[in-house]
XYZ file of C-alpha atoms in Angstrom:
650
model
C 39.580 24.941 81.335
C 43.299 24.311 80.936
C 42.516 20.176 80.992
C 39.728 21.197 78.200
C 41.796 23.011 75.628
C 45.019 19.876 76.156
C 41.868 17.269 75.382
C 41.035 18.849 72.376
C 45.019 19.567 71.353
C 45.558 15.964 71.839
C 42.245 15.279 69.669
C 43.171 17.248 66.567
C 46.596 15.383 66.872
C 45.755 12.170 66.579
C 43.094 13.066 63.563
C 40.050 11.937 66.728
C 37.956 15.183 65.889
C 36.681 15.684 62.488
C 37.037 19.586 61.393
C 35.753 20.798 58.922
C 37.726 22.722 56.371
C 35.296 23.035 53.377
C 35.085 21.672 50.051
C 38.112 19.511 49.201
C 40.100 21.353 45.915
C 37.925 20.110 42.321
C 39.791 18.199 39.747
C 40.748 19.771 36.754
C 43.637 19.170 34.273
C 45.637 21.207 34.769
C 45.430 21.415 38.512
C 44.326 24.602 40.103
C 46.873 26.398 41.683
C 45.163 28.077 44.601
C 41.871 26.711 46.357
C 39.733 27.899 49.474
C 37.156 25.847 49.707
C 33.497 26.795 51.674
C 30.890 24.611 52.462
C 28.062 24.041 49.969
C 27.371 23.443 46.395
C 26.530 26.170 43.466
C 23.836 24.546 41.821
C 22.961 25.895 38.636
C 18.441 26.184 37.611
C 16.905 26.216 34.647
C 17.133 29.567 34.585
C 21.159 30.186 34.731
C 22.441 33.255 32.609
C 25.918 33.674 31.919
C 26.182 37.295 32.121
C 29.194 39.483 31.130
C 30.073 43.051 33.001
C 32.223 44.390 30.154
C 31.703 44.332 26.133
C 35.054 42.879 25.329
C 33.614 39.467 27.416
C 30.416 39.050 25.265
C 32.467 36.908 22.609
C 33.274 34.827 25.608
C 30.616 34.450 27.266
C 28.789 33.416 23.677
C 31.580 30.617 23.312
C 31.109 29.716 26.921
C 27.015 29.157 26.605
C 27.696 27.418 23.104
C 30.061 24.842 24.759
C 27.552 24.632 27.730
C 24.685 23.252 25.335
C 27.322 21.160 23.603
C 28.148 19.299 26.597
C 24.658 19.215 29.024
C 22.097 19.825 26.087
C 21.091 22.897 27.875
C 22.036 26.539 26.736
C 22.077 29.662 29.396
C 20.985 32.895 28.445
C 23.768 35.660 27.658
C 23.353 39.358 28.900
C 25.256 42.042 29.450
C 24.895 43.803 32.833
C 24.894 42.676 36.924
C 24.383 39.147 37.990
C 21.781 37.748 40.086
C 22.034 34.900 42.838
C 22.032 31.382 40.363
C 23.962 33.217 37.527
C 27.944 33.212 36.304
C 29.215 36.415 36.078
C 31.957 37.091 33.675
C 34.221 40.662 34.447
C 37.620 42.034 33.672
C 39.538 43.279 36.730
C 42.989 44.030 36.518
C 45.413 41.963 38.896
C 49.110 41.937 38.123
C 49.937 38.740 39.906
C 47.427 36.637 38.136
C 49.550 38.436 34.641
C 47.618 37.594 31.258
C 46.097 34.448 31.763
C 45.115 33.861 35.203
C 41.527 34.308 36.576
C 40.192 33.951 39.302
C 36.233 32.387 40.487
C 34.549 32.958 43.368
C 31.119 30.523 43.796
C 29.238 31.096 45.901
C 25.242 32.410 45.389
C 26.110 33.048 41.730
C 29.745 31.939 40.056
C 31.719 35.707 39.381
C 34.830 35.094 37.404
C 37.422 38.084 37.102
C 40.606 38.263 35.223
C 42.808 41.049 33.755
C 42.357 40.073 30.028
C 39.454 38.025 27.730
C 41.825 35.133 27.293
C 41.731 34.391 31.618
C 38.011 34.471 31.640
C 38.195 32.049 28.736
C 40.574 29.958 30.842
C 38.318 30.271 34.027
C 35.307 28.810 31.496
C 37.177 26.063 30.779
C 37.951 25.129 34.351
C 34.014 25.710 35.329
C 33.573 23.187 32.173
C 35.885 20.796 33.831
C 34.074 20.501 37.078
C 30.491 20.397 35.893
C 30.952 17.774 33.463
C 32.014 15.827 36.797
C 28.611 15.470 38.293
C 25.004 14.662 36.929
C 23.444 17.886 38.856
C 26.379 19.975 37.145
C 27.286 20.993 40.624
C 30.065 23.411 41.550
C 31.599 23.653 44.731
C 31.729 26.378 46.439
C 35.062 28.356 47.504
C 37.858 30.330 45.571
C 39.855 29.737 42.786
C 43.363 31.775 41.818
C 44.436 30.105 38.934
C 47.618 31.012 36.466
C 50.332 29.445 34.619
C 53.953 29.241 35.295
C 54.781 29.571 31.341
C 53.414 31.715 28.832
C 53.916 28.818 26.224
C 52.050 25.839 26.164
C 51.893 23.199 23.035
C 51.678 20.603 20.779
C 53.018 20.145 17.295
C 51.574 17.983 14.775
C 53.949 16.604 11.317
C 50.607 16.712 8.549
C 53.895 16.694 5.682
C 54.512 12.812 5.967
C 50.899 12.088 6.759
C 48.145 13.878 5.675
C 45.799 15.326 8.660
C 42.633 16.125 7.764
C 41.431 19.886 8.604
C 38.344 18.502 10.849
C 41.066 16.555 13.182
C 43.213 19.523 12.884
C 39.765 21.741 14.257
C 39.068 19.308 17.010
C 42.970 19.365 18.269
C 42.693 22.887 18.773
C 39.350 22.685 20.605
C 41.092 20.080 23.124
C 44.670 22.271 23.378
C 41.822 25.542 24.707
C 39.836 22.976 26.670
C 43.208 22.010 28.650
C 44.312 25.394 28.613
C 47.278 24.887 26.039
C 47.695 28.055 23.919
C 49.852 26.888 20.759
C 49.003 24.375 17.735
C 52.236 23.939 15.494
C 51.172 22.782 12.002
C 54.277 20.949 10.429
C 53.101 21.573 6.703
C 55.904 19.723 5.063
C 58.339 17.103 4.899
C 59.486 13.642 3.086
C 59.879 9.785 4.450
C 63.156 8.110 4.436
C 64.675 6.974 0.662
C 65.467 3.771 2.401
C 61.839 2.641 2.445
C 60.956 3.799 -1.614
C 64.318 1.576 -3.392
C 67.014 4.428 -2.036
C 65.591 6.755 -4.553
C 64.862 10.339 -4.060
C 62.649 10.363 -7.005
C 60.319 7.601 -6.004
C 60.179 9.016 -2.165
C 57.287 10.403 -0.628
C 57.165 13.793 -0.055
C 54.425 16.344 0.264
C 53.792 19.980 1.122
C 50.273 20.757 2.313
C 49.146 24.377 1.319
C 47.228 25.165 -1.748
C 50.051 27.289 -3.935
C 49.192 29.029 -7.108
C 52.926 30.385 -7.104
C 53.731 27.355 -8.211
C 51.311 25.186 -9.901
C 51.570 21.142 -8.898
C 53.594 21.631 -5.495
C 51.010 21.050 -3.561
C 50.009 17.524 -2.083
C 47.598 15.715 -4.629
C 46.567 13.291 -1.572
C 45.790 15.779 0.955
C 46.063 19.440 1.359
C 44.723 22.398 2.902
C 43.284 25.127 0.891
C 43.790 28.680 1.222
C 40.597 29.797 2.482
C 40.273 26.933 4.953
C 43.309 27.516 6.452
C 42.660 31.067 7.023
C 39.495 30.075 8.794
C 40.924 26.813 11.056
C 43.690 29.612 11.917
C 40.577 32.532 13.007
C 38.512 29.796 14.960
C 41.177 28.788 16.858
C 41.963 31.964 17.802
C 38.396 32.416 19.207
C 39.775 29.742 21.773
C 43.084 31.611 22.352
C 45.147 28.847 20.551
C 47.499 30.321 18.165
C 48.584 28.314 15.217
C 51.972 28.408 14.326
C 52.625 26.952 11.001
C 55.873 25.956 9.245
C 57.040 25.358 6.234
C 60.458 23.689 6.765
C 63.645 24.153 4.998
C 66.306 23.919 3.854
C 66.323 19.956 4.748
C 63.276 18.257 4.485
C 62.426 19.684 1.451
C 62.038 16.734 -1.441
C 58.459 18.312 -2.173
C 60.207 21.227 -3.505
C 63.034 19.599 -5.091
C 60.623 17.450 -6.580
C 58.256 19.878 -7.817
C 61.813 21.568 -9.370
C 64.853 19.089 -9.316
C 66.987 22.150 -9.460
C 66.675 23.044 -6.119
C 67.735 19.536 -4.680
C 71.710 19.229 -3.611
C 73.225 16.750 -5.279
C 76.119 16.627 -2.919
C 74.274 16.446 0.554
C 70.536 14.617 -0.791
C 68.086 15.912 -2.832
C 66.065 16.438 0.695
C 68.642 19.119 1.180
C 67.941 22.316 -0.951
C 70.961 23.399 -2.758
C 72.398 26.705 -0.702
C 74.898 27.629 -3.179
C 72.130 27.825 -5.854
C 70.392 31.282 -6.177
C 67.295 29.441 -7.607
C 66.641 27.984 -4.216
C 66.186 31.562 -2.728
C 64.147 33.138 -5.811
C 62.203 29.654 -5.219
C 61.797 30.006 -1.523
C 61.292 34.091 -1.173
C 58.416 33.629 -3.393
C 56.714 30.393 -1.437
C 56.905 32.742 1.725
C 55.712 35.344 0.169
C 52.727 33.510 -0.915
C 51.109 32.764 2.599
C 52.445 36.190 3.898
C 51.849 39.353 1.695
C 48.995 41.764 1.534
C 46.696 42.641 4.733
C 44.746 39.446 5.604
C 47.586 36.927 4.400
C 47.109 33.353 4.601
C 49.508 32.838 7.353
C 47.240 34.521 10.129
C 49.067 34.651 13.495
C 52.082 36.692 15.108
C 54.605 33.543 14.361
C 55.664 31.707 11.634
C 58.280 28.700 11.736
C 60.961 28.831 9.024
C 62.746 25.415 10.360
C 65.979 24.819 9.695
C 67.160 21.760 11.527
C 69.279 18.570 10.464
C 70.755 20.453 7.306
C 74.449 18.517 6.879
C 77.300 20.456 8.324
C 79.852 18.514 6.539
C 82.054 21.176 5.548
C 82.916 25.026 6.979
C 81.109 26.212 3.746
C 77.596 25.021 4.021
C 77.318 25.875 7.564
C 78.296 29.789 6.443
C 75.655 28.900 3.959
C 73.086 27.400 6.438
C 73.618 30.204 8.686
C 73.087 32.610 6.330
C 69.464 31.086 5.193
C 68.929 31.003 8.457
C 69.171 34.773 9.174
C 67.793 35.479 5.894
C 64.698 33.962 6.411
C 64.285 35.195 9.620
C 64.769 38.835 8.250
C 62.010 37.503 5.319
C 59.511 36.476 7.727
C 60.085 40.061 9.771
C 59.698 41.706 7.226
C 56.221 40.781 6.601
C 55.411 41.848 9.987
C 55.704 38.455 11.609
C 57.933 36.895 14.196
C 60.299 34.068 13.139
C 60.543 30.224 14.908
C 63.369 27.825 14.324
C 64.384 24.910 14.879
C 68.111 24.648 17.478
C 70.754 24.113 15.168
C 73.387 26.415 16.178
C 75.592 24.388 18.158
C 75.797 21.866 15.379
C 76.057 24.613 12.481
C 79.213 26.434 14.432
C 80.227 29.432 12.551
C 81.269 33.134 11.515
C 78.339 34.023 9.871
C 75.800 36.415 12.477
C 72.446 34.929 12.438
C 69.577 37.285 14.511
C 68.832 36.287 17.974
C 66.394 39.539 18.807
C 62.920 38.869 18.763
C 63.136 34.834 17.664
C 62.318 32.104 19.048
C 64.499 28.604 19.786
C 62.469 25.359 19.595
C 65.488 23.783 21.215
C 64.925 19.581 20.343
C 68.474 18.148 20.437
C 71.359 19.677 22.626
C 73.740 18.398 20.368
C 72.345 20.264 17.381
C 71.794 23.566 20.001
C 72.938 23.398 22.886
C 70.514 25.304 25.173
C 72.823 27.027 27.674
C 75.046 28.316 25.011
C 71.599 29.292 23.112
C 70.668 31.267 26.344
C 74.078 32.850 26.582
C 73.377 33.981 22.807
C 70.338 35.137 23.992
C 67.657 33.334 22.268
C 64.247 33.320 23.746
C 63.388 29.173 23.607
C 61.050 26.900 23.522
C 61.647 23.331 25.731
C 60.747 20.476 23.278
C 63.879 17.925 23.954
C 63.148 15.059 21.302
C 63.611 12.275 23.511
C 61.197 12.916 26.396
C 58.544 14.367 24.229
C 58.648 13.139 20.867
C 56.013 10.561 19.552
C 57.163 8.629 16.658
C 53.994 6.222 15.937
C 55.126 2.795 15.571
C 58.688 3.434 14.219
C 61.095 1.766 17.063
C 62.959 4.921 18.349
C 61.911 8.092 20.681
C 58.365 6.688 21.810
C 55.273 5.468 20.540
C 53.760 6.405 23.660
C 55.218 9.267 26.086
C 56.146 8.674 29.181
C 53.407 10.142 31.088
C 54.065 8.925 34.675
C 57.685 10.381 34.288
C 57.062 13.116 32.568
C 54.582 14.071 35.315
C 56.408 12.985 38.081
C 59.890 14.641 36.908
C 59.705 16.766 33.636
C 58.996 20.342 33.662
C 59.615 23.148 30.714
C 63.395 24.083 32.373
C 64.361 20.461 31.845
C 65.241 20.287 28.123
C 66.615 16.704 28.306
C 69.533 16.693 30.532
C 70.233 20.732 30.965
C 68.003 21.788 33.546
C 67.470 25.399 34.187
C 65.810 27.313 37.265
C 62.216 27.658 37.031
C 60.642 30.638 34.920
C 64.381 31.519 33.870
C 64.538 34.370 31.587
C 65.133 32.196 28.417
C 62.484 29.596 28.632
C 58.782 30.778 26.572
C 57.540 27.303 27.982
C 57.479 23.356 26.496
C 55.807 21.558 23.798
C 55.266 17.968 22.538
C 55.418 16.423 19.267
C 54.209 14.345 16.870
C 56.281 13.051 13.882
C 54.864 10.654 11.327
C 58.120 9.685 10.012
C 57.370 6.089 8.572
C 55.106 7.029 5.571
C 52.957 4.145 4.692
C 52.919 2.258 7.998
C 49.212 1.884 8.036
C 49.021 4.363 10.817
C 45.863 6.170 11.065
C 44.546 9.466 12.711
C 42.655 7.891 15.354
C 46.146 5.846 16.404
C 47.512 9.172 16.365
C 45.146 10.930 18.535
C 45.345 7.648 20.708
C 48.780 8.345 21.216
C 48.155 12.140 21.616
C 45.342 12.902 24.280
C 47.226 10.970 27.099
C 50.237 12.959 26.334
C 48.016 16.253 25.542
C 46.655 15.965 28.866
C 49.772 15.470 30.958
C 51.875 18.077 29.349
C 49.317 20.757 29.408
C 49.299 19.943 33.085
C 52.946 20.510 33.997
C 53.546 23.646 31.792
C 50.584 25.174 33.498
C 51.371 23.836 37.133
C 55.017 22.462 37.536
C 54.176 21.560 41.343
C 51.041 19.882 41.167
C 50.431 18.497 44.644
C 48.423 15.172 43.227
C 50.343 11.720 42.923
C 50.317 10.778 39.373
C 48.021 7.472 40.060
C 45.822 10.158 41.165
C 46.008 12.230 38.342
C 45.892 9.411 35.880
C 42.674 7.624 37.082
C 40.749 10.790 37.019
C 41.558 12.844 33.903
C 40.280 9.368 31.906
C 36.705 10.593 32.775
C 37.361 14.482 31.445
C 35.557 14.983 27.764
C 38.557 15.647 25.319
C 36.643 18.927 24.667
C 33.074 20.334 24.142
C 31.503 18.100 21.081
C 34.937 16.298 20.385
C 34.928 12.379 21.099
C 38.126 11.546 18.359
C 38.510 8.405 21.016
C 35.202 6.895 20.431
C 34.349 6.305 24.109
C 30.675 5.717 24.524
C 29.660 4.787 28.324
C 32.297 5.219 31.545
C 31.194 1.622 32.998
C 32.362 -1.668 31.337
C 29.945 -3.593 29.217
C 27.211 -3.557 26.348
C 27.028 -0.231 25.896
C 24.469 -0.495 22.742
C 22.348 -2.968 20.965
C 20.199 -3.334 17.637
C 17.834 -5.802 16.880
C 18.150 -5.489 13.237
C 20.163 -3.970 10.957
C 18.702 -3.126 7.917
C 20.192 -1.777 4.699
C 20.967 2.125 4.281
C 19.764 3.016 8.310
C 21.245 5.360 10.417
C 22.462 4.474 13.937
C 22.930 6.402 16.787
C 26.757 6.474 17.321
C 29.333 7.040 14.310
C 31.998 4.764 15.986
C 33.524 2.868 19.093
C 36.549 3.233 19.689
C 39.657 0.624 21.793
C 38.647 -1.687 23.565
C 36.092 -2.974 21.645
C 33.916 -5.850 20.803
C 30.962 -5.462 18.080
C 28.655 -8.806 17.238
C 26.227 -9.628 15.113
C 24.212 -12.817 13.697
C 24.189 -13.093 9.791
C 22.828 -15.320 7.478
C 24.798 -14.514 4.234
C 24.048 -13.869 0.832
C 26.301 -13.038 -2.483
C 27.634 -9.692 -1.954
C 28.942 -7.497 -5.189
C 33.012 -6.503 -4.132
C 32.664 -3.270 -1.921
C 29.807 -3.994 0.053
C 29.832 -2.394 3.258
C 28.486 -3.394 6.304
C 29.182 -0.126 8.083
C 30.481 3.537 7.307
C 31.364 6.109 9.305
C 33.245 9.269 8.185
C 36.732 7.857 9.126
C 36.663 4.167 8.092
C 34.408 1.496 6.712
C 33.667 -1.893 7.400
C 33.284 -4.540 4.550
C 30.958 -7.579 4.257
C 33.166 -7.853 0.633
C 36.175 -5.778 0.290
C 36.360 -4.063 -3.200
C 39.715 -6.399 -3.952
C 39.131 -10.004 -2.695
C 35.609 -10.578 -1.353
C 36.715 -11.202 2.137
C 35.639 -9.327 4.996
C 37.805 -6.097 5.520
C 37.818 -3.135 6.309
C 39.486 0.797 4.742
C 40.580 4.004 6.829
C 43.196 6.564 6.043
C 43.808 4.750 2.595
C 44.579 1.585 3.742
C 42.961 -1.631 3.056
C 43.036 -4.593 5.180
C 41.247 -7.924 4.752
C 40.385 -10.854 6.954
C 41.039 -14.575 5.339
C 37.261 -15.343 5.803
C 33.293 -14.840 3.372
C 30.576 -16.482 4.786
C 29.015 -19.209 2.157
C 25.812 -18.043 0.714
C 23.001 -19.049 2.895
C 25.326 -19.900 6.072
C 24.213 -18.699 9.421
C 26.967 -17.426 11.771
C 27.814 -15.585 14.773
C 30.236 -12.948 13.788
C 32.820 -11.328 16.204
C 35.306 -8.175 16.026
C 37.268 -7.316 18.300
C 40.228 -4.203 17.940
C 42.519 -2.586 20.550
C 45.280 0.153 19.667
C 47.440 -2.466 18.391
C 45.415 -5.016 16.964
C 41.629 -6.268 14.804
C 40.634 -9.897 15.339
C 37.813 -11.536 13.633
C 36.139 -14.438 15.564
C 33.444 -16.754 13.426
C 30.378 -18.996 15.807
C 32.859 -17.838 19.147
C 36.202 -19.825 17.267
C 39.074 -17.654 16.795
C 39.855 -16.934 12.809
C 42.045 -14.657 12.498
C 44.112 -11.148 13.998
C 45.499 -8.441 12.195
C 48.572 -7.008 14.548
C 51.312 -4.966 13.901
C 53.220 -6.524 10.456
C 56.726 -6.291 10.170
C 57.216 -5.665 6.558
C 61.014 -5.446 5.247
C 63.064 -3.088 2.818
C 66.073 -3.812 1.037
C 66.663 -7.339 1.276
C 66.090 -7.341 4.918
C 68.484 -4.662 6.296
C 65.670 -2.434 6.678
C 62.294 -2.722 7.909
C 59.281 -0.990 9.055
C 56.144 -1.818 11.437
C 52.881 -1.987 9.804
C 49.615 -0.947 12.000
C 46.052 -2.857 11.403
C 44.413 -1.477 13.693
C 40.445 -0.116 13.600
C 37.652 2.419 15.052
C 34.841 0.378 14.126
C 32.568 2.405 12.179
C 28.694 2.202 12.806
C 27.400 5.527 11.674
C 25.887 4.249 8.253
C 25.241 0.768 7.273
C 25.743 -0.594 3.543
C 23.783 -1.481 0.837
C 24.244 -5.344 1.684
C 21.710 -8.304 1.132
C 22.760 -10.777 3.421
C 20.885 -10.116 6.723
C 22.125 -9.062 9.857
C 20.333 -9.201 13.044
C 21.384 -8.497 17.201
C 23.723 -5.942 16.816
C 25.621 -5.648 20.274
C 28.140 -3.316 20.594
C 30.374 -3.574 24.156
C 33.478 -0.949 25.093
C 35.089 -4.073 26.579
C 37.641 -6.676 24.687
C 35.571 -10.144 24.941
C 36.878 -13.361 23.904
C-alpha cells in the first residue's frame, strides 16, 4: 500500500495522471474573479424561462430576455415565482462581501443568480451574455461564479463639444459600457478647437455647446445638438443598464461658445476661450445656463452628478487664481444646491491659493499631476477619480497623448491607484475608480465616429477589465485574442464586423437601383468589388447609402467617384467613360480608402497632412471609410457581382 500511494505521488508530480478538476474558468471581459468549476454543461431548451424571485428583479429580468432575443433570435419567457430544472433564476440575497455590485451564479440543473441589489443581477446577466454568445448550443458551464469589482467607478468620457456625436452612437456607447460592466458615461457637452488652425482668430474658431437652450436663444450648436427631451431620455435608458451619465458643461476655459454667443463674457487679457472672472456678467450668464438643465423636479440634467470643469484656466497672476478658486467653489455650491453632486476637473495644485474651495462631497477627476497633484488632493481630502492624461487619453489623429491606448501596458501594468507616476495602495480611501477619454481636439480633421469608436472599443474593453479585476490571472495575448470575438453589446455592431473567419463574407449578383441589402455596412479590413458598365450619371449619384456614410458613382462636386460621412467629402481622381466595362475595387482600413480600376492600382486616400500658418502649424487629415451597403442609389450605369470580403485584397 505504502509503494501504491508514492506511485501515484510521483504521478501527479510529473503531470502523468490526468485529474480532473471541472470546467476550466469561462471567458468574460472583465475576468471573473472567483470560479469553481463542475463537470457538465447547462444547456438551455426551447422552453427556458428567465424567472425572477423578487418584484424589484422583473425590470431585469425583462432587459435580460430582450437582450437574449437580440443576440440568439430567441426570447425566454419571464415569470415571477420558483424555477424549474432548464430555467435562470434571478433573486436578491443579501451578502456583504460581494457589496453593491457583485453577484454571484450557480449552474447547474437551472442557472440561479443572487446578489444583494438589482444592479449585481444585471451584472451577473451580462456575464451569462458573455459566455453564451461563445458557443453555437449557447452552452454554459457548469460551476460557481463570485464575481465583484475592486472600484465602485468605472468609465469612459466622450468630448461631443469639438465634434458633434450623434445621440444613436451616444445610445449604443452606453449599451457597450453595461455590457462590460462599466457604470459611468461622461458627456463632454462643450468646448472650442485651437485659434491656430482658424487664422489665430477667436472669432472665426470653432466652438460649440451641445444642449438645446431657450435661456439663451442661438447658443446652441447649429451643426449638431442634443435636444432637451432626448437627452432626458438617452440619460433614463441608460440608467435601465446601470450606466450613469455624467454630463458637463465646462468652464471657465473652454468656453468660446459662450463668449461667442456674448463677446462680453470672453477675457481679453487671458483668450476669449477664457471667461472673464472679474466680470459679474459671466456669473449672471453662467448661474442661469446651470440653472437651465437643473431646476424644477424632473430637470434635464437627470443623474446624482454633474461636472462643472474647471481645468487649464491661466494662473498667470495671484488674482485670477483667487478668482478661479472662487468659481470653482461657487459652482460647486450652485450645482449642490440643486440637489446634485459636483465633478471637477484637478486644478488645485496649479491654481495655489487663499481662497477655500469645498472638498466634502466632490469629486477629483485628477488628469495632470502638475495641474493637481493627487497626493496633496488626498491630503485635502478629495474623493478622486484616476484618469492621468497620458496613459488614458485618446487624441484621434493629432500627434500627442495617443491615437490608440496602450492596451498591452495598460493591462499588463495600469490599475485605478496608478494616476501616472503617483501610485497609491489598492482600494485606498481616496480613489472612486479610473476612466478613459476621448478628446476630439483637432476640429476638422476628417475624423469620423466610426474612427472614433475604432479607437474606443479596444480601449473600452481593456479598461473596463482592470477597474473591475486589477489581478486578472490571464496573460494579455490571452486576453487580447479572445475578447475580439465578444459582441460590443446586444444589437450594437458600430465596428461593422460581419463573419469571424477571413474571406467573402457576402455576394450579389446584381445590384439594381433603389434595393435593399442585407447588411448596412462593413467595416476595416475591407475589400468590396463589383463589375460596371457605366453610363452618364447626374452629380450626386450614389452607389450606396447607409445611415453613416455614402458611396458615390458621381460626387455632388466633381463627378468622380467619392464618397461623404460625418460632413466630409472625399473624391477619387477617377469616372468611368460612358459605356466602359470595368472591374471596380475598394479597399479601406482605419487609416486609409484605395480605389483599384480592372485589378491596377489608381489611387489611395491616407492620412493628409494639411498645414496652417505658413507651415509652422499643421494638422493630420483622416480619409478613411465604413463602406456603406444598406441602400443603393438611383444610378443608371449597371452594376453586377457584388462581392463583399472582411479581408484587405490587393
Amino acid at each position: 500500500m505504502k509503494n501504491f500511494w508514492k506511485i501515484l505521488s510521483v504521478l501527479l508530480l510529473c503531470g502523468c495522471l490526468e485529474v480532473s478538476a471541472g470546467n476550466a474558468k469561462p471567458f468574460v471581459v472583465p475576468e471573473l474573479k472567483e470560479w469553481k468549476g463542475q463537470d457538465g454543461f447547462f444547456v438551455p431548451g426551447e422552453d427556458m424561462r428567465v424567472v425572477y424571485g423578487v418584484p424589484e428583479l422583473e425590470k431585469v429580468a425583462e432587459l435580460f430576455a430582450d437582450d437574449y432575443r437580440e443576440m440568439f433570435g430567441k426570447r425566454p419567457e419571464v415569470i415571477s415565482g420558483k424555477p424549474s430544472d432548464g430555467d435562470i433564476f434571478l433573486t436578491i440575497k443579501k451578502d456583504k462581501k460581494l457589496g453593491k455590485e457583485g453577484y454571484t451564479v450557480s449552474v447547474a440543473k437551472h442557472v440561479r443568480v443572487s446578489a444583494s441589489e438589482p444592479v449585481g443581477v444585471y451584472w451577473a446577466t451580462r456575464t451569462l451574455l458573455q459566455i453564451s454568445e461563445q458557443s453555437d448550443n449557447r452552452q454554459l458551464p457548469k460551476g460557481t461564479i463570485r464575481d465583484y469589482p475592486d472600484y465602485g467607478m468605472r468609465g469612459f468620457m466622450i468630448d461631443c463639444g469639438r465634434k458633434f456625436i450623434p445621440m444613436s452612437y451616444l445610445r449604443d456607447l452606453a449599451r457597450m459600457l453595461a455590457y462590460y460592466k462599466m457604470n459611468v458615461l461622461h458627456v463632454h457637452l462643450n468646448d472650442n478647437g485651437f485659434k491656430q488652425f482658424f487664422n489665430h482668430d477667436w472669432d472665426k474658431t470653432y466652438a460649440a455647446f451641445r444642449l438645446e437652450c431657450e435661456t439663451f436663444p442661438g447658443l446652441t450648436a447649429r451643426d449638431g445638438y442634443y435636444t432637451k427631451k432626448e437627452f432626458i431620455d438617452f440619460q433614463n435608458e441608460a440608467a435601465e443598464d446601470f450606466v450613469e451619465v455624467i454630463p458637463e458643461i465646462d468652464a471657465p476655459a473652454h468656453t468660446l461658445a459662450f463668449s461667442h454667443y456674448n463677446p462680453e463674457l470672453g477675457s481679453k487679457e487671458y483668450g476669449m476661450d477664457h471667461l472673464d472672472l472679474s466680470n459679474p456678467e459671466t456669473y449672471r450668464f453662467m448661474d442661469a445656463l446651470f440653472k437651465e438643465y437643473l431646476e424644477g423636479d424632473n430637470p434635464v440634467f437627470v443623474g446624482p452628478r454633474v461636472h462643472i470643469g474647471t481645468d487649464e484656466y491661466s494662473n498667470k497672476d495671484k488674482k485670477v487664481v483667487e478668482q478661479f478658486r472662487a468659481f470653482t467653489d461657487h459652482y460647486i455650491r450652485l450645482v449642490e444646491s440643486y440637489g446634485k453632486k459636483a465633478c471637477v476637473w484637478g486644478a488645485l495644485t496649479h491654481a495655489k491659493g487663499e481662497t477655500p474651495v469645498k472638498v466634502e462631497n466632490v469629486d477629483m477627476y485628477t488628469w495632470y499631476n502638475g495641474f493637481a497633484d493627487p497626493k496633496e488632493m488626498a491630503e485635502l481630502g478629495y474623493k478622486q477619480v484616476c484618469i492621468p492624461d497620458g496613459m488614458v487619453y485618446i487624441v484621434p489623429m493629432a500627434g500627442y497623448y495617443q491615437d490608440y491606448l496602450d492596451i498591452k501596458y495598460l493591462y499588463d501594468s495600469w490599475t485605478p491607484a496608478h494616476i501616472a507616476d503617483v501610485v497609491f495602495e489598492e482600494h485606498d480611501p481616496t480613489l472612486l475608480g479610473g476612466m478613459f477619454a476621448v478628446w476630439n481636439d483637432h476640429v476638422g480633421n476628417g475624423i469620423s465616429v466610426k474612427d472614433i469608436h475604432h479607437r474606443t472599443f479596444p480601449a473600452l474593453q481593456t479598461v473596463a477589465a482592470k477597474t473591475w479585476n486589477v489581478a486578472p490571472s490571464q496573460t494579455f495575448e490571452a486576453f487580447d485574442s479572445a475578447r475580439g470575438q465578444l459582441s460590443e453589446a446586444p444589437g450594437v455592431n458600430q465596428l461593422a464586423r460581419i463573419g469571424k473567419k477571413p474571406g467573402m463574407v457576402y455576394e450579389v449578383s446584381e445590384v439594381r437601383p433603389g434595393m435593399t441589402l442585407e447588411y448596412p455596412e462593413i467595416g476595416y479590413n475591407y475589400t468590396v468589388s463589383f463589375d460596371m458598365e457605366g453610363k452618364v450619371e447626374n452629380p450626386g449619384t450614389e452607389l450606396f447609402r447607409s445611415s453613416d456614410a455614402v458611396f458615390y458613382l458621381a460626387d455632388p462636386v466633381s463627378g468622380m467617384f467619392g464618397f461623404a460621412r460625418d460632413g466630409y467629402l472625399n473624391t477619387f481622381n477617377f469616372r468611368p467613360y460612358p459605356g466602359e466595362k470595368l472591374n471596380v475595387k475598394v479597399t479601406g482600413d482605419n487609416f486609409s480608402t484605395s480605389l483599384y480600376i480592372n485589378g491596377k492600382f489608381v489611387e489611395k486616400l491616407d492620412v493628409q497632412k494639411r498645414y496652417f500658418n505658413g507651415g509652422k502649424d499643421s494638422m493630420n487629415y483622416v480619409r478613411t471609410l465604413v463602406f456603406p451597403l444598406e441602400k443603393a442609389g438611383d444610378f443608371k450605369s449597371k452594376i453586377m457581382n457584388l462581392k463583399v470580403y472582411n479581408q484587405l485584397l490587393k
